[in-house]
C-alpha atoms as a printed R data frame, in Angstrom:
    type eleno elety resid chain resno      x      y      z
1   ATOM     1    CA   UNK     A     1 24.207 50.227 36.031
2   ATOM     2    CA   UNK     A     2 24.023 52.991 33.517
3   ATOM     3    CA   UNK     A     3 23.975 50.355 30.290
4   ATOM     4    CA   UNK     A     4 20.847 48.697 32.534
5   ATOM     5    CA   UNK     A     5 18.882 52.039 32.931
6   ATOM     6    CA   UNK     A     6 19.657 53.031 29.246
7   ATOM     7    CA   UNK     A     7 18.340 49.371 28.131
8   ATOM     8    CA   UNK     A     8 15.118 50.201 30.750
9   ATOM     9    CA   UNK     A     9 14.559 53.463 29.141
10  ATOM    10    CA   UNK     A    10 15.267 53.395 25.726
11  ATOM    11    CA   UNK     A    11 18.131 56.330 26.842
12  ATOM    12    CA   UNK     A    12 21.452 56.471 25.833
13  ATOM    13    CA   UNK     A    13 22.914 58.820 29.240
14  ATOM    14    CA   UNK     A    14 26.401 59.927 29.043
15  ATOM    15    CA   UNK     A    15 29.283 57.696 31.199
16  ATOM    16    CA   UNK     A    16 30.147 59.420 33.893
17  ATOM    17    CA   UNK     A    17 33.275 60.672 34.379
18  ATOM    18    CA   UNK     A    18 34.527 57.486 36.939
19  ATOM    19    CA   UNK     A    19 33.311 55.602 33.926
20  ATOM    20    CA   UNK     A    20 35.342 57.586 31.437
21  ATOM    21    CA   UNK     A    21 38.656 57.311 32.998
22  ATOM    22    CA   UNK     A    22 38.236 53.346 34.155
23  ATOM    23    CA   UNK     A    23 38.101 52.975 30.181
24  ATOM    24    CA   UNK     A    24 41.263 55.519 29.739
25  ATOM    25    CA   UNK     A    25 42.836 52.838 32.385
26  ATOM    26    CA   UNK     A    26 41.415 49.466 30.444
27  ATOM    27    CA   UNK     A    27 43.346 50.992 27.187
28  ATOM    28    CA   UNK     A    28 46.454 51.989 28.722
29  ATOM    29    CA   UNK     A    29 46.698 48.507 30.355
30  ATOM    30    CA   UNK     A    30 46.433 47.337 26.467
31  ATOM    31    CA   UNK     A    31 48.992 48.838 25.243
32  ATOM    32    CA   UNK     A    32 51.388 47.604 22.924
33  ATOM    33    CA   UNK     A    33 55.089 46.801 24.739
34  ATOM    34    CA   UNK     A    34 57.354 46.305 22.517
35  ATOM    35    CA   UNK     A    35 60.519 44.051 24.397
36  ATOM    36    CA   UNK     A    36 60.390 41.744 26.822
37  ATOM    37    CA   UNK     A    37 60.143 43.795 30.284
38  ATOM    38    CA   UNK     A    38 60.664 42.496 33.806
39  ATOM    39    CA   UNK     A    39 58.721 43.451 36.696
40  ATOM    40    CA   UNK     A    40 60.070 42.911 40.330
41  ATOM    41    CA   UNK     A    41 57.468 42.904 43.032
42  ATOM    42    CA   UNK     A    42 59.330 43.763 45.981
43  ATOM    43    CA   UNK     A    43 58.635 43.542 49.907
44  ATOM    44    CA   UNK     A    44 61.169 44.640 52.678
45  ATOM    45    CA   UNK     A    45 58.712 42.990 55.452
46  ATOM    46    CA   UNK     A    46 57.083 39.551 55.443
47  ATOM    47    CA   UNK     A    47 53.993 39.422 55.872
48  ATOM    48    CA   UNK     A    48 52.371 42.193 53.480
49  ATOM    49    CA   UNK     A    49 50.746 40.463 50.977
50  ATOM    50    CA   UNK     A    50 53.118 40.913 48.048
51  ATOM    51    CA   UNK     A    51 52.359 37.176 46.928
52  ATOM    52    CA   UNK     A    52 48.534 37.823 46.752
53  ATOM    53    CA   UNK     A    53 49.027 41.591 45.291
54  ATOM    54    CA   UNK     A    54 51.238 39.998 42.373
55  ATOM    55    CA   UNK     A    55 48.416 37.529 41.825
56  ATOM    56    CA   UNK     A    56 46.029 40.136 41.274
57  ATOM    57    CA   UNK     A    57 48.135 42.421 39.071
58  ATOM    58    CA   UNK     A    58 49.023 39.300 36.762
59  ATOM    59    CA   UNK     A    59 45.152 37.778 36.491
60  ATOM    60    CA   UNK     A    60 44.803 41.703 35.926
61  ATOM    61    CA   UNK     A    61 47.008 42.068 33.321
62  ATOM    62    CA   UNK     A    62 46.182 39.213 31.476
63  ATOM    63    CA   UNK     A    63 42.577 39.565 31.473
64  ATOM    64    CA   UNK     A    64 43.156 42.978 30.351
65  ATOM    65    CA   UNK     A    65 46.112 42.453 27.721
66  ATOM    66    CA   UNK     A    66 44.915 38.928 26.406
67  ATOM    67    CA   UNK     A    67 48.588 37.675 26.457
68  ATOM    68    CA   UNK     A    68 50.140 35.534 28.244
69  ATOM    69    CA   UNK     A    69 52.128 37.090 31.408
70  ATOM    70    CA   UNK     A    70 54.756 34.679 33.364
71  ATOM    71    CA   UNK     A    71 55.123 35.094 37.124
72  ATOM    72    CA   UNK     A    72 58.214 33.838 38.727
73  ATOM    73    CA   UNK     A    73 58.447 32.790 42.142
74  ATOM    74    CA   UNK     A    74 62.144 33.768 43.677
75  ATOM    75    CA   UNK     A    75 61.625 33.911 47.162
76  ATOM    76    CA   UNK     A    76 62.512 30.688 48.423
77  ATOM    77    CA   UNK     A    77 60.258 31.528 51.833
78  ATOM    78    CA   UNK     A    78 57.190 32.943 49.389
79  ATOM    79    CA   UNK     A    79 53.733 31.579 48.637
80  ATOM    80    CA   UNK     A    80 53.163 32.643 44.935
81  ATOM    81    CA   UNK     A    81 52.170 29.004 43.852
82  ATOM    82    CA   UNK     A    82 49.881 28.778 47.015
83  ATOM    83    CA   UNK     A    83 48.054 31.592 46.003
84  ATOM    84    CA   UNK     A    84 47.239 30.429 42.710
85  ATOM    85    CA   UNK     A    85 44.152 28.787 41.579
86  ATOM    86    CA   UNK     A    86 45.432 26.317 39.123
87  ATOM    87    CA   UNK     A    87 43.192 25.630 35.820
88  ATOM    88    CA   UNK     A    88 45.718 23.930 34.305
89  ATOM    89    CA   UNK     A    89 45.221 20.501 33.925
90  ATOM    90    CA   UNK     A    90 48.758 19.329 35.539
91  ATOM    91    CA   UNK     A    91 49.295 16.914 38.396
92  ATOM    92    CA   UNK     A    92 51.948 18.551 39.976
93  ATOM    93    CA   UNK     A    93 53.377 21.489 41.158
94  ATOM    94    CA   UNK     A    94 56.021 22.707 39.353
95  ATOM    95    CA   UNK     A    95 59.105 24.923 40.360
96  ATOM    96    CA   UNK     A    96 61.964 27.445 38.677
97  ATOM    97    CA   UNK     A    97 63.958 23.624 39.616
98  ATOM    98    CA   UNK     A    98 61.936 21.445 37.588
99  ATOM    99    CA   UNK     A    99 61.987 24.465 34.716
100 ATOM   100    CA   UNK     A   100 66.083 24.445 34.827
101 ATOM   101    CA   UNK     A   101 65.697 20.537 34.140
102 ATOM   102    CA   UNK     A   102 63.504 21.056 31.920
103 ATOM   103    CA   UNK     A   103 65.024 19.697 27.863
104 ATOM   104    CA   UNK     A   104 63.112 21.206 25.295
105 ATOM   105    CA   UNK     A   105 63.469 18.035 22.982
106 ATOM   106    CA   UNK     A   106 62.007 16.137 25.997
107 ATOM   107    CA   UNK     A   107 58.817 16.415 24.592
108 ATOM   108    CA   UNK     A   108 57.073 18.025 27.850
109 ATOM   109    CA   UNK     A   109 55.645 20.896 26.502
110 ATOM   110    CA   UNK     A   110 57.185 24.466 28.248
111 ATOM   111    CA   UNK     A   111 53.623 25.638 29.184
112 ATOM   112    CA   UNK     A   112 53.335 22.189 30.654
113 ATOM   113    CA   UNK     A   113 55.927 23.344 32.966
114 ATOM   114    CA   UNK     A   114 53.326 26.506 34.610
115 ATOM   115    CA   UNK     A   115 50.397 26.615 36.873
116 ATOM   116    CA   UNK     A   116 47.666 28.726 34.910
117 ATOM   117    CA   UNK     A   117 44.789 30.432 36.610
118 ATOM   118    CA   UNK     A   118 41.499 30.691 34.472
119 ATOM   119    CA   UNK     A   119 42.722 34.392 33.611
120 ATOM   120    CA   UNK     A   120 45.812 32.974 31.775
121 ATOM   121    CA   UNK     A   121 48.281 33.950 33.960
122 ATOM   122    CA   UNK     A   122 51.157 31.682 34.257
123 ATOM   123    CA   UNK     A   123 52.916 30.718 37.547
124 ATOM   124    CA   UNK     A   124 55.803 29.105 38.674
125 ATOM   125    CA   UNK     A   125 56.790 27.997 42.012
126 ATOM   126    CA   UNK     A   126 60.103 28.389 43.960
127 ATOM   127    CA   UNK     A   127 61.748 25.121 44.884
128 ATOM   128    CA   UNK     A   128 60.444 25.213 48.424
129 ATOM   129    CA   UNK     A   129 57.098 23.908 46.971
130 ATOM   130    CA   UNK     A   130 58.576 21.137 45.824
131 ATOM   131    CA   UNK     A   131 60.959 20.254 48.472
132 ATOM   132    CA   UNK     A   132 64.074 20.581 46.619
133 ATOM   133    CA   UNK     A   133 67.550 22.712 46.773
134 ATOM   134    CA   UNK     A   134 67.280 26.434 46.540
135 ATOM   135    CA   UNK     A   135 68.462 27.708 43.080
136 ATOM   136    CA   UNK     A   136 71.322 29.716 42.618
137 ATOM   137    CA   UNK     A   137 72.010 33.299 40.119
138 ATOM   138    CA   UNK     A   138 73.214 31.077 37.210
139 ATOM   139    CA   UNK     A   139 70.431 28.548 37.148
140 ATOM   140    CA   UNK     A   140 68.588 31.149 37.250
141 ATOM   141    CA   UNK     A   141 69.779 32.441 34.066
142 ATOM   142    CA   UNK     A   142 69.408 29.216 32.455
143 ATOM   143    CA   UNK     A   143 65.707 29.250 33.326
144 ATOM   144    CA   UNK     A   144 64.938 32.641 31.821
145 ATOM   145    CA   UNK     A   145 66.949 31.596 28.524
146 ATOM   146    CA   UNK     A   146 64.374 29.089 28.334
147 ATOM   147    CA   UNK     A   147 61.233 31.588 27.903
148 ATOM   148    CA   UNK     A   148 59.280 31.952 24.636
149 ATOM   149    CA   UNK     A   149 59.299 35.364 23.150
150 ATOM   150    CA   UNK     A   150 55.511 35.343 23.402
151 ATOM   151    CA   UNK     A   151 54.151 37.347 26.506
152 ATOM   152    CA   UNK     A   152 56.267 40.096 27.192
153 ATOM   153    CA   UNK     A   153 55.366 40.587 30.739
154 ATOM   154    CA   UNK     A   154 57.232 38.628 33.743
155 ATOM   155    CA   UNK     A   155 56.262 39.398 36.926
156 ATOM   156    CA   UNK     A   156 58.799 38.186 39.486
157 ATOM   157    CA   UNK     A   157 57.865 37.404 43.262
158 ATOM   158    CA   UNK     A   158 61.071 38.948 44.762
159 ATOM   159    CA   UNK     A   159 62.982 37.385 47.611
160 ATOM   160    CA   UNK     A   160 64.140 39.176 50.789
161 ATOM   161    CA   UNK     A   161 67.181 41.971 50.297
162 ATOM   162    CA   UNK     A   162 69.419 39.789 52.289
163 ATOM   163    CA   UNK     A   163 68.727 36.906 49.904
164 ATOM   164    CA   UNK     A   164 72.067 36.218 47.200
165 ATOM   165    CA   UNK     A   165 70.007 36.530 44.433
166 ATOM   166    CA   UNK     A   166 68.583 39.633 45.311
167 ATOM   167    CA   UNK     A   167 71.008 42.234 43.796
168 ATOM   168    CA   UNK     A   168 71.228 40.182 39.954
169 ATOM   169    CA   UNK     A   169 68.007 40.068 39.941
170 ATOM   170    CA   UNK     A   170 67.113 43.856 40.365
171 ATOM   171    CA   UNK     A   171 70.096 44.100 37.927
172 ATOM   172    CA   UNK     A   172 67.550 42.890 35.519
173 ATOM   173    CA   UNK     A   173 64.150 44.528 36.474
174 ATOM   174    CA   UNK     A   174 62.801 46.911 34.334
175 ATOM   175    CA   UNK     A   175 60.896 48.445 36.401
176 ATOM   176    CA   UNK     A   176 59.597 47.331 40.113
177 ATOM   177    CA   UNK     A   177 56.459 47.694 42.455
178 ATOM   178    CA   UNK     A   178 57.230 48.193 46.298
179 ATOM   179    CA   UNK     A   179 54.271 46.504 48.544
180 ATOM   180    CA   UNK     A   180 53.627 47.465 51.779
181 ATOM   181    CA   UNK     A   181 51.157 47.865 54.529
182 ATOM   182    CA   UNK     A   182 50.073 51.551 56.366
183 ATOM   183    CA   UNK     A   183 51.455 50.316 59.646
184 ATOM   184    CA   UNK     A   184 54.620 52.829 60.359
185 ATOM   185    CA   UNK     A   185 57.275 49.763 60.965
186 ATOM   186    CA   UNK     A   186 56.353 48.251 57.516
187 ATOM   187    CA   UNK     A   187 56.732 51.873 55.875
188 ATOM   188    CA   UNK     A   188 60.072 52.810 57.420
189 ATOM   189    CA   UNK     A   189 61.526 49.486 56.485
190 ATOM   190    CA   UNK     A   190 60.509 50.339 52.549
191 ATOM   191    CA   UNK     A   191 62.300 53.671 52.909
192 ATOM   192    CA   UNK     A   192 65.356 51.877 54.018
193 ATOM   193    CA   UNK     A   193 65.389 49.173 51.300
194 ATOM   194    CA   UNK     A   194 64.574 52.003 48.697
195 ATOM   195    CA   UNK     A   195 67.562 54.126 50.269
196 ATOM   196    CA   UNK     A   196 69.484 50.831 49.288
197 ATOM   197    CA   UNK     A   197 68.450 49.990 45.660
198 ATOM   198    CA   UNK     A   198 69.076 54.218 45.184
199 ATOM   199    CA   UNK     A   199 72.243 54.198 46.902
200 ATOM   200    CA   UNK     A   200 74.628 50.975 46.555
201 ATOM   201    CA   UNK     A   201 72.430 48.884 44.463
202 ATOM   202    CA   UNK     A   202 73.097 51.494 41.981
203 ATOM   203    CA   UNK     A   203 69.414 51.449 40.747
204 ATOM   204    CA   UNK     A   204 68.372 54.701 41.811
205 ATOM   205    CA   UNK     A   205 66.026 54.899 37.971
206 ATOM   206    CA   UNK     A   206 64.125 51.797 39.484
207 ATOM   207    CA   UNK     A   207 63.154 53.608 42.693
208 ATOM   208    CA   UNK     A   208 62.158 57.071 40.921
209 ATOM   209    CA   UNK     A   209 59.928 55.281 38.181
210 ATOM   210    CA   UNK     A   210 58.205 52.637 41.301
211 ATOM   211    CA   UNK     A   211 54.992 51.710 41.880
212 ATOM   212    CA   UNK     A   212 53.982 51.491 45.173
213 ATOM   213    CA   UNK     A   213 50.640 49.402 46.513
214 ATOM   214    CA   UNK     A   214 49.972 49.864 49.798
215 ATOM   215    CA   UNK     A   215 48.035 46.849 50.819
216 ATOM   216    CA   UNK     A   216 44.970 46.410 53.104
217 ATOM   217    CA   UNK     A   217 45.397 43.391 54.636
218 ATOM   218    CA   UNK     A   218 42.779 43.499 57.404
219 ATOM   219    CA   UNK     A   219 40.041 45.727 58.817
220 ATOM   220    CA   UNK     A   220 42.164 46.267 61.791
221 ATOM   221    CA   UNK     A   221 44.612 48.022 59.456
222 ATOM   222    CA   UNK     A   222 45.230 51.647 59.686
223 ATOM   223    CA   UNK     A   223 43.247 53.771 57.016
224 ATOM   224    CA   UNK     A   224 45.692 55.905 55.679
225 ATOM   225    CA   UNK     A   225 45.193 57.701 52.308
226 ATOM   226    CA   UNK     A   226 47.792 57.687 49.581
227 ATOM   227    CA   UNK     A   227 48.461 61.635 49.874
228 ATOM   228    CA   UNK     A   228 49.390 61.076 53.240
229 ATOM   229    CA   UNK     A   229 51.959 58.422 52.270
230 ATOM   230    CA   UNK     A   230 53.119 59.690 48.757
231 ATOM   231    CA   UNK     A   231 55.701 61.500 50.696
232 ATOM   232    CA   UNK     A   232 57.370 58.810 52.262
233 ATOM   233    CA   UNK     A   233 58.145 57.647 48.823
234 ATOM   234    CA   UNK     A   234 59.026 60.529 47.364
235 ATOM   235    CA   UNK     A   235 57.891 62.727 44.101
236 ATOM   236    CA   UNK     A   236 55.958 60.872 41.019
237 ATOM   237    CA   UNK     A   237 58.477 59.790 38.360
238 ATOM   238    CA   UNK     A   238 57.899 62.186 35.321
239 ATOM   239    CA   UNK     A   239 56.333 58.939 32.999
240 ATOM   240    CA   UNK     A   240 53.482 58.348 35.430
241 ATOM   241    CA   UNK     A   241 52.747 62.035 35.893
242 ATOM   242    CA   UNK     A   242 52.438 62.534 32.140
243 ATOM   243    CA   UNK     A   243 50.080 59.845 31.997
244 ATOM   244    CA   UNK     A   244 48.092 61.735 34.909
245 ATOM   245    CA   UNK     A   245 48.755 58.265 36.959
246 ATOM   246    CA   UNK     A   246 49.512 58.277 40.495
247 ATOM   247    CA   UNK     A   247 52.718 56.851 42.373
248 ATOM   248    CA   UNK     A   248 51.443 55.097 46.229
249 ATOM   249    CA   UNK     A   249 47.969 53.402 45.352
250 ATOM   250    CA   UNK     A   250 45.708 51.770 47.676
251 ATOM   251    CA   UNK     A   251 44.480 48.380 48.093
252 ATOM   252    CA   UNK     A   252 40.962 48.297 50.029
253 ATOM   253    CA   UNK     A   253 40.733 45.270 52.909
254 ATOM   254    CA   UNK     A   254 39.058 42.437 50.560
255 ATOM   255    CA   UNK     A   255 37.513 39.061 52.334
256 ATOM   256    CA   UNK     A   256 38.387 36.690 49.576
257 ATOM   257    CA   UNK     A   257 41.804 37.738 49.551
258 ATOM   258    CA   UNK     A   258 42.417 37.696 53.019
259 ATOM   259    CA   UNK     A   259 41.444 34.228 53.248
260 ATOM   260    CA   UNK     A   260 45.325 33.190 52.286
261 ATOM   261    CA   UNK     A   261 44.165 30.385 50.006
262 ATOM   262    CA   UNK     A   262 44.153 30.285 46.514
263 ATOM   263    CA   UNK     A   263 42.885 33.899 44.975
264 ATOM   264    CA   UNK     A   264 40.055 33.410 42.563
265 ATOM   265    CA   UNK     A   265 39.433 36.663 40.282
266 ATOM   266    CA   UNK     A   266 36.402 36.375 40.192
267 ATOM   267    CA   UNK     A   267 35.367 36.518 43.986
268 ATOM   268    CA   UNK     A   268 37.176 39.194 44.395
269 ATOM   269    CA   UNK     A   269 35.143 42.652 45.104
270 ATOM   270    CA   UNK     A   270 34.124 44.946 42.389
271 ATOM   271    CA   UNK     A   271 35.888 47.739 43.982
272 ATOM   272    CA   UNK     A   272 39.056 45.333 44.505
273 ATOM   273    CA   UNK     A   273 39.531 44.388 40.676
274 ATOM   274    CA   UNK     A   274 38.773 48.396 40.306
275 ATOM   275    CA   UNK     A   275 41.710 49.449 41.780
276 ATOM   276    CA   UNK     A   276 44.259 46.641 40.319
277 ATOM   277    CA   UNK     A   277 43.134 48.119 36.837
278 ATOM   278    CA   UNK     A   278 44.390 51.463 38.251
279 ATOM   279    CA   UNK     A   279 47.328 49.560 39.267
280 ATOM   280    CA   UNK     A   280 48.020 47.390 36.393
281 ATOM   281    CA   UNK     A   281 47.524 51.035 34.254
282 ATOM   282    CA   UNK     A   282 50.254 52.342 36.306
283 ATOM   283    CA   UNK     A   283 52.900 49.810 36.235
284 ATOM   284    CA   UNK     A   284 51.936 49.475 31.741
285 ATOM   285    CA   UNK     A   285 52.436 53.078 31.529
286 ATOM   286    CA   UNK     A   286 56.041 53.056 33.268
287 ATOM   287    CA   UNK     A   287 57.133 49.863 30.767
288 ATOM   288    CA   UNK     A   288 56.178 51.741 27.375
289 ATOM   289    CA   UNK     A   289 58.096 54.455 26.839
């Protein structure tokens, strides 16, 4: 609006201050990271939206970063690849299975391999999408070995705590975001998995560095502001306060998203893709220092 009045008037008006530190966020979201990081995007109730909130912070992140960011489906129940609009070219769906088949002197090219949305991000599915066996820790490992250097950011769709590759997986993470919803069931059931990855997970640096989206699923949904929640999580880690960033951010109800199908960035809201930059900013600023 303001570079449409300036170009109506022959002005030049000052940003405004929302204006000012949406930029600040853009360029913090840019910033250089300089090893391979792992990001675990973590639920402790189905239900909350985690699939569609990692969707947005990856189309985020890549339209931002213009890089490539993976996102790795490990919950064998999730809907990651669902919620993926696929501009990829590929005839098939393809899983974290068909990756650990996957020969590199096959000839199949390893970005053949993904699901990419028109932002660039990069998704793979869990083996449920393609109706075969679930994979196990070491396979696992396999299929990570098998990642280009290129595109430092990998996003990965967490299973369920009681799932067996739960704990070596958040023995991995670099750094994690917690989703939830306001309602009080979905909130107590965070504090107890966090009491868990703090206590005998031994990963009590993951939980006091966390990013935590609280996600609007529907307009029946309670409004409750972050303030009133931060305490349920506990103080801001020390990175994200020097950065001025907050810890519990809020996602606002958004129609396109609550649709369930594929998420296209570009009908989401304005407002929406606002506050995943303020997210996206957030989870950057606790992966480069």
């Amino acid at each position: 609006m303001r570079g449409r009045l300036n170009r109506m008037l022959g002005t030049r008006l000052p940003p405004t201050a929302a204006e000012e530190a949406f930029e600040a966020e853009r360029r913090s979201i840019q910033a250089p990271v300089p090893t391979i990081k792992y990001v675990g995007v973590l639920h402790a109730k189905g239900g909350v939206g985690s699939s569609s909130v990692l969707q947005m912070l990856g189309n985020t992140l890549t339209d931002q970063r213009r890089e490539p960011v993976y996102a790795i489906d490990a919950d064998y129940g999730g809907s990651l690849q669902g919620r993926t609009l696929d501009a990829s070219g590929t005839n098939s769906p393809k899983s974290t299975r068909a990756l650990y088949r996957w020969d590199p002197m096959g000839g199949e090219h390893f970005g053949s391999m993904f699901t990419r949305t028109p932002q660039g991000l990069m998704v793979i599915g869990n083996p449920n999408d393609t109706g075969e066996a679930r994979m196990t820790w070491p396979e696992f490992t396999e299929v990570f070995a098998k990642f280009p250097k290129e595109g430092p950011l990998r996003l990965i769709d967490m299973p369920h705590r009681d799932s067996p590759l739960f704990g070596p997986l958040l023995a991995g993470l670099h750094s994690i975001v917690l989703v939830t919803t306001p309602e009080k069931d979905a909130v107590e059931l965070s504090q107890k998995l966090l009491e868990a990855i703090r206590g005998p997970m031994g990963r009590p640096e993951l939980v006091a560095s966390m990013v935590v989206v609280v996600n609007h699923r529907s307009p029946a949904d309670p409004l409750i502001d972050e303030s009133t929640l931060e305490p349920f999580f506990g103080r801001g880690d020390d990175r994200g306060a020097a950065a001025g960033l907050k810890r519990v951010l809020y996602t606002r109800y958004d129609e396109h998203l609550a649709e369930g199908g594929p998420v296209d960035y570009t009908l989401v809201d304005a407002d929406t893709r606002r506050r995943y930059v303020t997210i996206a900013a957030a989870v950057v600023a606790r992966l480069t220092v």
